[in-house]
Coordinates of C-alpha atoms and ligand atoms in Angstrom, one line a residue:
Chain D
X153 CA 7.1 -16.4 17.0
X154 CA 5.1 -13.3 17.6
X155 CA 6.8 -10.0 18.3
X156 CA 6.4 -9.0 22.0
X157 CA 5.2 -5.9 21.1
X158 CA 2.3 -7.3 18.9
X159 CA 1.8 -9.3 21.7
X160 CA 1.4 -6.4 23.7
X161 CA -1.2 -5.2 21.4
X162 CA -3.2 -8.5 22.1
X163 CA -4.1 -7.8 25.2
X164 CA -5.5 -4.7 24.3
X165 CA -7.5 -5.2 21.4
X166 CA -9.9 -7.1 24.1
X167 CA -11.0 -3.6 25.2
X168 CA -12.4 -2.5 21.6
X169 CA -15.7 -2.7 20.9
X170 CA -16.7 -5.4 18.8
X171 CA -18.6 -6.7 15.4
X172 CA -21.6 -7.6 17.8
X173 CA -22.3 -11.9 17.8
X174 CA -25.8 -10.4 16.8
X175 CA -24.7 -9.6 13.3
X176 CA -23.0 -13.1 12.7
X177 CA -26.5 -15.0 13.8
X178 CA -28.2 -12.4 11.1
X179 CA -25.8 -13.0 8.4
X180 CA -26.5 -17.2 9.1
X181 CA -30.2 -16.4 8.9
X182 CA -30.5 -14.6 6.3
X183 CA -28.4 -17.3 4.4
X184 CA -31.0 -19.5 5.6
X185 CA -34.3 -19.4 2.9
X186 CA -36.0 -20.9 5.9
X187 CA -35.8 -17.7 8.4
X188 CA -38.9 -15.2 8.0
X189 CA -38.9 -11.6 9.3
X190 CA -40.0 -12.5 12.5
X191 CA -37.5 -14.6 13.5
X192 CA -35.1 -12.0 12.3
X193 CA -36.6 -9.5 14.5
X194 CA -36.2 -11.4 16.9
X195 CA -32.3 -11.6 16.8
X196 CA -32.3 -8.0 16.7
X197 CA -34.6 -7.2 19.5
X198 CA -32.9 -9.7 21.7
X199 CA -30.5 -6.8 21.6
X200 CA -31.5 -3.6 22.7
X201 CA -29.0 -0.9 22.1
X202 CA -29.3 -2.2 18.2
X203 CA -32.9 -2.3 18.7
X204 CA -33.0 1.4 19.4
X205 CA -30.5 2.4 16.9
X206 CA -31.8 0.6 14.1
X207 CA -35.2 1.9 14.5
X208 CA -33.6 6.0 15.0
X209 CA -31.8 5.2 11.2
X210 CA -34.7 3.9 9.6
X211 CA -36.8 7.0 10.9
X212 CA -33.8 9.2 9.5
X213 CA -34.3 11.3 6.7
X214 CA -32.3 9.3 4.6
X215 CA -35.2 6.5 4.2
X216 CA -37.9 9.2 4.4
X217 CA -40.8 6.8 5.2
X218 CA -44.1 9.1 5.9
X219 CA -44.9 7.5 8.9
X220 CA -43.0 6.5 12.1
X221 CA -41.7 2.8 12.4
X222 CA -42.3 1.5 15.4
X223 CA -41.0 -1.7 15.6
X224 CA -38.5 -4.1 13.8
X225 CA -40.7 -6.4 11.8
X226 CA -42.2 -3.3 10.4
X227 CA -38.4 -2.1 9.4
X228 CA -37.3 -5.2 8.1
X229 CA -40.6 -5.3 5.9
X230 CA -40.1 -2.1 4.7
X231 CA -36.3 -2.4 3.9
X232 CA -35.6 -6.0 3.2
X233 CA -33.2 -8.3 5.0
X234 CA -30.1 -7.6 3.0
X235 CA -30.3 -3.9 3.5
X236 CA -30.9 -4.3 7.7
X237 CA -27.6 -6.5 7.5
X238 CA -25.9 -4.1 5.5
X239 CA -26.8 -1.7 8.4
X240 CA -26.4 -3.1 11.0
X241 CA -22.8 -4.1 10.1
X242 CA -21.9 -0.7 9.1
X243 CA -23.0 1.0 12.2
X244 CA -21.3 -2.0 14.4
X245 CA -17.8 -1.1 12.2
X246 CA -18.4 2.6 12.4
X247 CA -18.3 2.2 16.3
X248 CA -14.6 0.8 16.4
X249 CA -13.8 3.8 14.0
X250 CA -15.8 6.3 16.8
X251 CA -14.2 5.3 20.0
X252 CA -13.8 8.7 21.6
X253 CA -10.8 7.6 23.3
X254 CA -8.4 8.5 20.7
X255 CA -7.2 11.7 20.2
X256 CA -6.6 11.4 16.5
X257 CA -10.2 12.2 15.2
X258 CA -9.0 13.7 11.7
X259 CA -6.8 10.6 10.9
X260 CA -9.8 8.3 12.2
X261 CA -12.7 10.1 10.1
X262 CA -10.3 10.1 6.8
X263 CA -9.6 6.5 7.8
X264 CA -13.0 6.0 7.7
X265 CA -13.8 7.2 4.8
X266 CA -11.2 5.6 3.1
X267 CA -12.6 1.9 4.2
X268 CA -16.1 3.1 3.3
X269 CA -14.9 4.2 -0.3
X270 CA -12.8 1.2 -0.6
X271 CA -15.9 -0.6 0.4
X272 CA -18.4 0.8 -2.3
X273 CA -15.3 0.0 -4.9
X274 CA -15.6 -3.5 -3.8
X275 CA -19.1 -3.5 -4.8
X276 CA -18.4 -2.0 -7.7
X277 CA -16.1 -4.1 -8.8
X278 CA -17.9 -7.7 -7.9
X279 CA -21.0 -6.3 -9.8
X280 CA -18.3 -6.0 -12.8
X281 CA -16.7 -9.9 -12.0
X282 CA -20.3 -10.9 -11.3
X283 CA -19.1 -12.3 -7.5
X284 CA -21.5 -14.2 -6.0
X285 CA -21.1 -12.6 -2.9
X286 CA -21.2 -8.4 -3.3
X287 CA -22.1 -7.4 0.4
X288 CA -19.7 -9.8 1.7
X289 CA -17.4 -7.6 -0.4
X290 CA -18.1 -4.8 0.7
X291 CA -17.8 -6.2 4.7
X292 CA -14.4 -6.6 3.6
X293 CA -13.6 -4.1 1.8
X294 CA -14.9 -2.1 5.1
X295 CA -12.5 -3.7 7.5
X296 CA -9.7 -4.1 5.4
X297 CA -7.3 -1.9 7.3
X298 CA -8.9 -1.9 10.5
X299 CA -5.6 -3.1 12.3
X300 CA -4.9 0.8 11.2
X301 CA -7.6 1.7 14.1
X302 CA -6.2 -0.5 16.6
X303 CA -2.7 1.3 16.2
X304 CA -4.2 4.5 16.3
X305 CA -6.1 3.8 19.4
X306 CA -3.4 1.4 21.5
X307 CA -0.1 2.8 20.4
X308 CA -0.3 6.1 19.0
X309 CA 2.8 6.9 18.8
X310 CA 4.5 4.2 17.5
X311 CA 1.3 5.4 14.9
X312 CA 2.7 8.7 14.6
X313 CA 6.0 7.8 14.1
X314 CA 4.7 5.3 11.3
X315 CA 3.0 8.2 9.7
X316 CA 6.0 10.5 10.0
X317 CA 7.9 7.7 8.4
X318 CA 5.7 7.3 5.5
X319 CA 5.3 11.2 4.5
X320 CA 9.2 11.5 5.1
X321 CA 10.1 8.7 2.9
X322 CA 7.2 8.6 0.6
X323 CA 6.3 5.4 1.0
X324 CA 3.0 3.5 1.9
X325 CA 2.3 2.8 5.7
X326 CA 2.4 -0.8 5.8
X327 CA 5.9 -0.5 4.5
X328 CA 6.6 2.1 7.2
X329 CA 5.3 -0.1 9.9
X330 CA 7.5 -2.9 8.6
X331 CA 10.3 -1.0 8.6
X332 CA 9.6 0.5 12.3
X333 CA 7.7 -1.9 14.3
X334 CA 8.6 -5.6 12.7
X335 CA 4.6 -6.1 11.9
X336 CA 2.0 -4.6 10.0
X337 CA -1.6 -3.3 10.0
X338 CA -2.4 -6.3 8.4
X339 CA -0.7 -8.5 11.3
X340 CA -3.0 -6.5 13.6
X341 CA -6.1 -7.0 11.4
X342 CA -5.2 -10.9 11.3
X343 CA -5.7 -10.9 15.5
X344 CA -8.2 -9.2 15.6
X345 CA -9.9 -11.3 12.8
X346 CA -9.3 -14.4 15.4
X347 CA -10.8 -12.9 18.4
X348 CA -13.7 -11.4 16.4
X349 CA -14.5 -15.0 14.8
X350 CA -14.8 -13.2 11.6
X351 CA -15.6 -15.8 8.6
X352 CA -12.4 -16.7 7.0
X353 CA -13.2 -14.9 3.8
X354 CA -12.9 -11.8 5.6
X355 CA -9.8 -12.6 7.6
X356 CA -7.9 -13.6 4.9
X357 CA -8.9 -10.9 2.9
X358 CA -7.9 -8.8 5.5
X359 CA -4.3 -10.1 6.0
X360 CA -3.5 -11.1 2.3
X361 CA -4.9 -6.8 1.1
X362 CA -1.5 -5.9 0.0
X363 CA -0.7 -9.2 -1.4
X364 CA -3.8 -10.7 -2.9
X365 CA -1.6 -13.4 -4.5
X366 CA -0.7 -15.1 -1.2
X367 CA -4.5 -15.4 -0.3
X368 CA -5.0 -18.8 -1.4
X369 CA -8.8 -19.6 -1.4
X370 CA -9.5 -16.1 -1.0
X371 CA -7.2 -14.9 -3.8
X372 CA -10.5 -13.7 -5.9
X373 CA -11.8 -11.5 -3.1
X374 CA -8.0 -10.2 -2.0
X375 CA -7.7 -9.4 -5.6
X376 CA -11.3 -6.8 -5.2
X377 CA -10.2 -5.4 -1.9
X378 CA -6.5 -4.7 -3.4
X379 CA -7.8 -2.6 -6.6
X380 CA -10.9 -1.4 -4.7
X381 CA -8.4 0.5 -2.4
X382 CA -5.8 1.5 -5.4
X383 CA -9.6 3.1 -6.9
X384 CA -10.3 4.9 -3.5
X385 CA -7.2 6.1 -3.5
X386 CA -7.2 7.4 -6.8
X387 CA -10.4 8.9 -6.3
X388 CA -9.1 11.1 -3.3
X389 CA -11.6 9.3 -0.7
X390 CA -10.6 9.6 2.7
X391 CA -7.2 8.5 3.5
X392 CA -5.5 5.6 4.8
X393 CA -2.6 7.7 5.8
X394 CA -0.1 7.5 3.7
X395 CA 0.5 9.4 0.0
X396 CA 1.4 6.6 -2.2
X397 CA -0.4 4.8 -4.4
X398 CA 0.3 0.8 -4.0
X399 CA 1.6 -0.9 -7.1
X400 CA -1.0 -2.9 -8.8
X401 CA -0.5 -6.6 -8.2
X402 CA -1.0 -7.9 -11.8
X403 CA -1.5 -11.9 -10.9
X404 CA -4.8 -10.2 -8.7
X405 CA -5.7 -8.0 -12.2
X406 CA -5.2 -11.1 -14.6
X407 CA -7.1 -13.1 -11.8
X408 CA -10.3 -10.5 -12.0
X409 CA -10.8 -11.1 -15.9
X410 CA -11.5 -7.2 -16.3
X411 CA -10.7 -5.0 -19.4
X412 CA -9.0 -2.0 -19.4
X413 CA -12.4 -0.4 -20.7
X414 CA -14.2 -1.4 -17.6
X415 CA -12.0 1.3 -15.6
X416 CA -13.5 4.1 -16.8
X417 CA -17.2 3.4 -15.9
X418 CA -16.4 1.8 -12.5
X419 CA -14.9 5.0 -11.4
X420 CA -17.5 6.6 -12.0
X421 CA -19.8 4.3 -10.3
X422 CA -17.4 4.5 -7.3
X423 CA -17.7 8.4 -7.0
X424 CA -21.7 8.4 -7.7
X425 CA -21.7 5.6 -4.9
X426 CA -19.8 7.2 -2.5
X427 CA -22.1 10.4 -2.6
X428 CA -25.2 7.8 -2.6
X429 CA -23.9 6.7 0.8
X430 CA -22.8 9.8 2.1
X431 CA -26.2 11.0 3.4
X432 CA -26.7 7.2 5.0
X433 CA -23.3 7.4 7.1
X434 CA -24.5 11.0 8.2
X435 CA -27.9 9.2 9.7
X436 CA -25.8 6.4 11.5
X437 CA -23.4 9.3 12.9
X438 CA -27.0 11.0 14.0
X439 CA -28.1 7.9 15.3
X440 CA -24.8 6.8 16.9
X441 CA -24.3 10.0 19.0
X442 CA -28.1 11.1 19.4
Chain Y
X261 CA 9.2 32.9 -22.2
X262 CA 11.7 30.1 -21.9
X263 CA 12.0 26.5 -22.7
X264 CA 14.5 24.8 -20.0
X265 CA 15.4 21.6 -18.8
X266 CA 13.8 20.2 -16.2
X267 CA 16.8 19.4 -13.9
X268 CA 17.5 23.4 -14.5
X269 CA 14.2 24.3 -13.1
X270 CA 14.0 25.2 -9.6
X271 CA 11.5 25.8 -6.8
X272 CA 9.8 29.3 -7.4
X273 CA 10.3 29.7 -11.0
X274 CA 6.6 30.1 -12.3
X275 CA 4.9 28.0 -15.7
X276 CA 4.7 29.7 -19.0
X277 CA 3.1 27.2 -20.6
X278 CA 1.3 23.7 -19.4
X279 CA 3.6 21.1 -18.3
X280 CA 2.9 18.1 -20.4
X281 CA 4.6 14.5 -20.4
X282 CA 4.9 12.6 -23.5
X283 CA 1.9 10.8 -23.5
X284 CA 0.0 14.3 -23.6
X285 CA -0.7 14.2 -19.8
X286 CA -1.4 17.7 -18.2
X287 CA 0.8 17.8 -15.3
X288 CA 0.5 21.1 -14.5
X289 CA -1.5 24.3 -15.4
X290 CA 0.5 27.3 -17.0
X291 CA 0.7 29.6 -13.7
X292 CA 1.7 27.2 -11.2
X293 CA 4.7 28.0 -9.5
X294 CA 7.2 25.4 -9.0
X295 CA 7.9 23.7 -5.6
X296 CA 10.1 20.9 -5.2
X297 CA 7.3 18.7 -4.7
X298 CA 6.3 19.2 -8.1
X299 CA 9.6 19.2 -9.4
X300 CA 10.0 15.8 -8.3
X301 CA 6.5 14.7 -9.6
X302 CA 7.4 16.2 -12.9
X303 CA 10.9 14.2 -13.1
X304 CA 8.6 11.2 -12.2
X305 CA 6.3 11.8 -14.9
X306 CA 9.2 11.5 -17.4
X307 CA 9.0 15.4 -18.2
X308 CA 12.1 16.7 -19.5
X309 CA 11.7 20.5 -20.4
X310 CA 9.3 23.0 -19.3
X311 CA 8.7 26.6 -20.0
X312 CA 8.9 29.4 -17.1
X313 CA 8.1 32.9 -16.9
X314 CA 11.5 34.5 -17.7
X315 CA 10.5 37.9 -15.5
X316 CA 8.1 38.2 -13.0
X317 CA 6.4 40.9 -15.3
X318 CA 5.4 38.6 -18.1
X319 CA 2.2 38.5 -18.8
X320 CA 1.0 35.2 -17.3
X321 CA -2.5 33.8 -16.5
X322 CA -1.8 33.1 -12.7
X323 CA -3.6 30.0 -11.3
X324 CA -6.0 31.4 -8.4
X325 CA -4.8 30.0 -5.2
X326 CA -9.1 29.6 -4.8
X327 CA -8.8 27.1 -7.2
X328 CA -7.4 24.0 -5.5
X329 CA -8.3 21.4 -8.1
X330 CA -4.7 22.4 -9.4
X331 CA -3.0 21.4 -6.3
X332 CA -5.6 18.1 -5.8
X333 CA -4.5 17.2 -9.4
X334 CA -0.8 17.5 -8.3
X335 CA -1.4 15.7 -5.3
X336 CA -3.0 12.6 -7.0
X337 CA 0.0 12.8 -10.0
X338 CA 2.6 12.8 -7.6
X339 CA 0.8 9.7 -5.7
X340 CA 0.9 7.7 -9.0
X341 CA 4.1 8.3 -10.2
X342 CA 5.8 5.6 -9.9
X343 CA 3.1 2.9 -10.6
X344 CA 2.2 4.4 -14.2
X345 CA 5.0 2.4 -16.2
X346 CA 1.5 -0.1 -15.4
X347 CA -0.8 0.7 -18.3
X348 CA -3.7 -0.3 -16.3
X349 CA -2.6 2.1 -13.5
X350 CA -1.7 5.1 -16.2
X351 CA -5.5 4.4 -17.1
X352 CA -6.7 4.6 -13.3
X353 CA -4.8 7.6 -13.0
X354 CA -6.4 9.5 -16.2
X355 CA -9.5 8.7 -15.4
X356 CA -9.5 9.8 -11.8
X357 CA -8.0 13.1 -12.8
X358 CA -10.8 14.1 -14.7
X359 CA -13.5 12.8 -12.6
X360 CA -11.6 14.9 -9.8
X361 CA -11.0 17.7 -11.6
X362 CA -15.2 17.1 -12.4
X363 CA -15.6 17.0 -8.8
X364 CA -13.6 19.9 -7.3
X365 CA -15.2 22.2 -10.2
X366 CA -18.8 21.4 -9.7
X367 CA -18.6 22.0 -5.9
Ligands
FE2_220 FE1 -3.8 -1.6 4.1
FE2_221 FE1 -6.5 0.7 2.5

């Protein structure tokens, strides 16, 4: 049975913004070997408010092309397909995080920075395992606690109080949710998983973050997500607002195959990765609000 | 300068020397004045003496409150201290200090 006030926050989460259908017909495209640039640009241009801001980001300074790109072939020529995926699903999650509605914009930007650490730690680490699927990991890894933003935006004050709870008891927020309001972030981030249409790898990655061995199928991926946000965390990137660190699930760490030598130079992948990217989340901010 | 058990220690007494856990972890920087935030992340940390200024005249090296790598450091120790029993998470927890520490100093 669903707790009437998680139910509540059902009928909200129809008013957030969401992951665009346009990036889930790109992803199927670009896993098609068949599907050229053209018919990519097409997708895109069917939709114009992407159109516009995908063409403002790749005439950021960030790419620094010497001449202005005019149209979407020419951008998806220049940049690749994986890359104008990669973007266009970042700026489509970085929307939910910018709804001006809420008044917590501190919270919201560490919040963000803390999914898009997590999310370059994901990477990290499936380079290490040698996943298959890397920028699905970091999609994941993005959107791992965005039932966070949903709370923040829809019921911040049982958010505050959550918070409050944490910092006062020292413990980590989904265990301060549990406590206060009978369901978690990742309960949140399971709903919205359904009415998004999300591929199942992210959804259950999603719901099973904080306990990777539950995730069945997905246990692999959970398993990335879980130590890619222990790494963020250790690494002081963003905040997901709380001051704990989770314990490591060690079923998720056996499950990954990695050494204990492998720590050190993936954390320092992590923190040169996060500045790489740094300067590219500046030009979707500049392209978001310009 | 003298050497006192921890549970003796108490908020506002200042370091004399580095506070160190068995494992030859640096906890916290001589200078650093005591707050009960960092009492309890020492206690964590399995320290069980530390040394403190005895008078407020002794000649210590004061941490500059500019430098807030000290207090990031602390932050990110208290955060791990109960997860570090893990060895994996010890190792986490070393390496992020430093690369921190690398951080905060070359900004
Ligand atoms: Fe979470
Ligand atoms: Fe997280």
């Amino acid at each position: 049975m669903l707790n009437p006030k998680l139910k509540a926050m059902i009928r909200r989460i129809d008013d957030l913004p969401t992951l665009p259908r346009t990036v889930f017909r790109i992803t199927e495209m670009i896993n098609n070997p068949r599907s050229s640039a053209r018919d990519l640009a097409q997708v895109i241009t069917d939709d114009q408010v992407l159109t516009a801001r995908l063409l403002r980001l790749v005439n950021s300074s960030f790419y620094g092309f010497p001449q202005r790109i005019t149209t979407i072939t020419r951008a998806i020529v220049l940049l690749g397909f994986d890359a104008i995926r990669h973007l266009l699903l970042t700026t489509s999650v970085f929307d939910i995080f910018s709804d001006r509605k809420s008044e917590l914009q501190v919270a919201r930007e560490k919040l963000w920075d803390h999914s898009l650490g997590c999310a370059v730690a994901a990477k990290v680490i499936g380079k290490q395992i040698r996943h298959d699927k890397i920028e699905e990991l970091f999609v994941c890894a993005l959107l791992h606690d965005i039932g966070k933003i949903v709370s923040m935006v829809y019921a911040q004050e049982d958010y505050a109080a959550v918070t409050r709870l944490a910092a006062e008891k020292n413990i980590l927020l989904f265990e301060a949710e549990a406590a206060l309001l009978e369901y978690t972030h990742a309960d949140i981030g399971r709903l919205l998983a359904e009415r998004w249409n999300l591929p199942n790898m992210v959804a259950d990655v999603i719901v099973y973050h904080h306990t990777p061995d539950q995730a069945g199928p997905y246990a692999k991926e959970a398993a990335v997500v879980h130590l890619a946000d222990i790494f963020c965390r250790a690494l002081q990137l963003g905040s997901g607002g709380d001051h704990r660190m989770p314990a490591l699930d060690t079923a998720a760490w056996d499950l990954l195959q990695l050494d204990e030598t492998d720590i050190a130079p993936m954390l320092a992948e992590v923190e040169s990765g996060f500045n790489d990217i740094s300067p590219f989340t500046d030009a979707i901010v500049t392209a978001a609000t310009a | 300068m003298r050497r006192i058990l921890l549970k003796d220690a108490s908020a506002g007494m200042s370091l004399a020397a580095d506070a160190i856990n068995a494992q030859q972890m640096l906890l916290l920087k001589k200078g650093t004045a005591l707050t009960e935030k960092s009492l309890q992340m020492l206690k964590s940390w399995g320290v069980e003496t530390v040394c403190i200024a005895q008078s407020e005249t002794e000649d210590i090296e004061t941490v500059s409150p500019a430098d807030n790598s000290a207090a990031i450091q602390e932050e990110l120790l208290s955060q791990f201290a109960d997860t570090v029993e893990n060895p994996i998470m010890a190792e986490i927890c070393r390496v992020a200090a430093d690369i921190v520490h690398e951080r905060t100093h070359s900004a």
